[in-house]
């Protein structure tokens, strides 16, 4: 099991290994002022990867204590999943 803690680590993992078997998202990833990206950016990257490769998203959970961020991630992933089964699933 990989424990990725930054957006760049997540992007690098996807680029090198493809989709993980499952993902646990957190919206707020730390206190680094130089990088304002968050778990939503990771979810968007994963959705873009899935879209470009005609794949469904892997199983996921969202553990964020940020209710707005958590809901945004959930909606993004649910909407892509619906799109996948409507247009891409064969």
Tab-separated table of C-alpha atoms in Angstrom:
chain	number	residue	atom	x	y	z
A	1	UNK	CA	0.000	0.000	0.000
A	2	UNK	CA	1.304	3.444	-0.931
A	3	UNK	CA	0.781	6.450	1.304
A	4	UNK	CA	1.079	9.518	-0.878
A	5	UNK	CA	0.986	12.835	0.934
A	6	UNK	CA	1.435	15.481	-1.727
A	7	UNK	CA	-0.242	16.349	-4.992
A	8	UNK	CA	3.021	15.814	-6.876
A	9	UNK	CA	3.447	12.340	-5.362
A	10	UNK	CA	-0.077	11.442	-6.477
A	11	UNK	CA	0.493	12.771	-10.003
A	12	UNK	CA	3.797	10.918	-10.248
A	13	UNK	CA	2.233	7.658	-9.053
A	14	UNK	CA	-0.552	7.857	-11.660
A	15	UNK	CA	1.943	8.761	-14.408
A	16	UNK	CA	4.261	5.871	-13.533
A	17	UNK	CA	1.894	3.111	-12.391
A	18	UNK	CA	-1.554	4.001	-13.692
A	19	UNK	CA	-4.607	3.867	-11.482
A	20	UNK	CA	-4.257	2.477	-7.979
A	21	UNK	CA	-6.559	-0.333	-6.817
A	22	UNK	CA	-8.301	2.125	-4.465
A	23	UNK	CA	-7.855	5.715	-3.269
A	24	UNK	CA	-8.557	7.491	0.001
A	25	UNK	CA	-8.789	11.243	-0.601
A	26	UNK	CA	-8.269	14.071	1.849
A	27	UNK	CA	-9.050	17.605	0.716
A	28	UNK	CA	-6.556	19.572	2.800
A	29	UNK	CA	-3.110	18.132	2.292
A	30	UNK	CA	-0.914	20.274	4.460
A	31	UNK	CA	0.344	23.661	5.394
A	32	UNK	CA	2.800	24.286	2.523
A	33	UNK	CA	2.217	27.874	1.453
A	34	UNK	CA	4.032	27.395	-1.865
A	35	UNK	CA	1.506	24.824	-3.062
A	36	UNK	CA	-2.188	25.644	-2.832
A	37	UNK	CA	-3.280	22.466	-4.600
A	38	UNK	CA	-5.328	19.973	-2.632
A	39	UNK	CA	-7.132	16.642	-2.787
A	40	UNK	CA	-9.610	18.014	-5.302
A	41	UNK	CA	-6.700	18.584	-7.693
A	42	UNK	CA	-5.716	14.939	-7.216
A	43	UNK	CA	-9.271	13.816	-7.951
A	44	UNK	CA	-9.365	15.990	-11.112
A	45	UNK	CA	-6.044	14.510	-12.266
A	46	UNK	CA	-7.359	10.993	-11.737
A	47	UNK	CA	-10.588	11.788	-13.608
A	48	UNK	CA	-8.590	13.252	-16.512
A	49	UNK	CA	-6.433	10.116	-16.593
A	50	UNK	CA	-9.539	7.919	-16.602
A	51	UNK	CA	-11.143	10.003	-19.340
A	52	UNK	CA	-8.016	9.859	-21.517
A	53	UNK	CA	-7.796	6.068	-21.089
A	54	UNK	CA	-11.548	5.300	-21.150
A	55	UNK	CA	-11.425	3.873	-17.617
A	56	UNK	CA	-13.796	4.038	-14.699
A	57	UNK	CA	-12.529	5.427	-11.409
A	58	UNK	CA	-11.240	2.925	-8.856
A	59	UNK	CA	-13.005	2.420	-5.510
A	60	UNK	CA	-12.474	5.426	-3.266
A	61	UNK	CA	-13.239	6.981	0.073
A	62	UNK	CA	-12.953	10.570	1.233
A	63	UNK	CA	-11.714	11.164	4.763
A	64	UNK	CA	-11.572	14.936	4.757
A	65	UNK	CA	-12.847	16.949	7.697
A	66	UNK	CA	-13.417	19.836	5.264
A	67	UNK	CA	-17.124	19.365	4.426
A	68	UNK	CA	-17.140	21.605	1.340
A	69	UNK	CA	-13.942	20.073	-0.044
A	70	UNK	CA	-15.219	16.568	0.673
A	71	UNK	CA	-18.492	17.259	-1.137
A	72	UNK	CA	-16.683	18.760	-4.138
A	73	UNK	CA	-14.492	15.660	-4.480
A	74	UNK	CA	-17.508	13.363	-4.068
A	75	UNK	CA	-19.526	15.211	-6.743
A	76	UNK	CA	-16.634	15.220	-9.211
A	77	UNK	CA	-16.059	11.482	-8.846
A	78	UNK	CA	-19.751	10.569	-8.921
A	79	UNK	CA	-20.355	12.694	-12.011
A	80	UNK	CA	-17.452	11.111	-13.868
A	81	UNK	CA	-18.620	7.630	-12.866
A	82	UNK	CA	-22.090	8.392	-14.316
A	83	UNK	CA	-20.506	9.798	-17.487
A	84	UNK	CA	-18.310	6.722	-17.856
A	85	UNK	CA	-21.245	4.311	-17.747
A	86	UNK	CA	-23.369	6.452	-20.037
A	87	UNK	CA	-20.781	7.153	-22.739
A	88	UNK	CA	-17.573	5.150	-22.356
A	89	UNK	CA	-18.470	1.774	-20.875
A	90	UNK	CA	-18.676	-0.931	-23.508
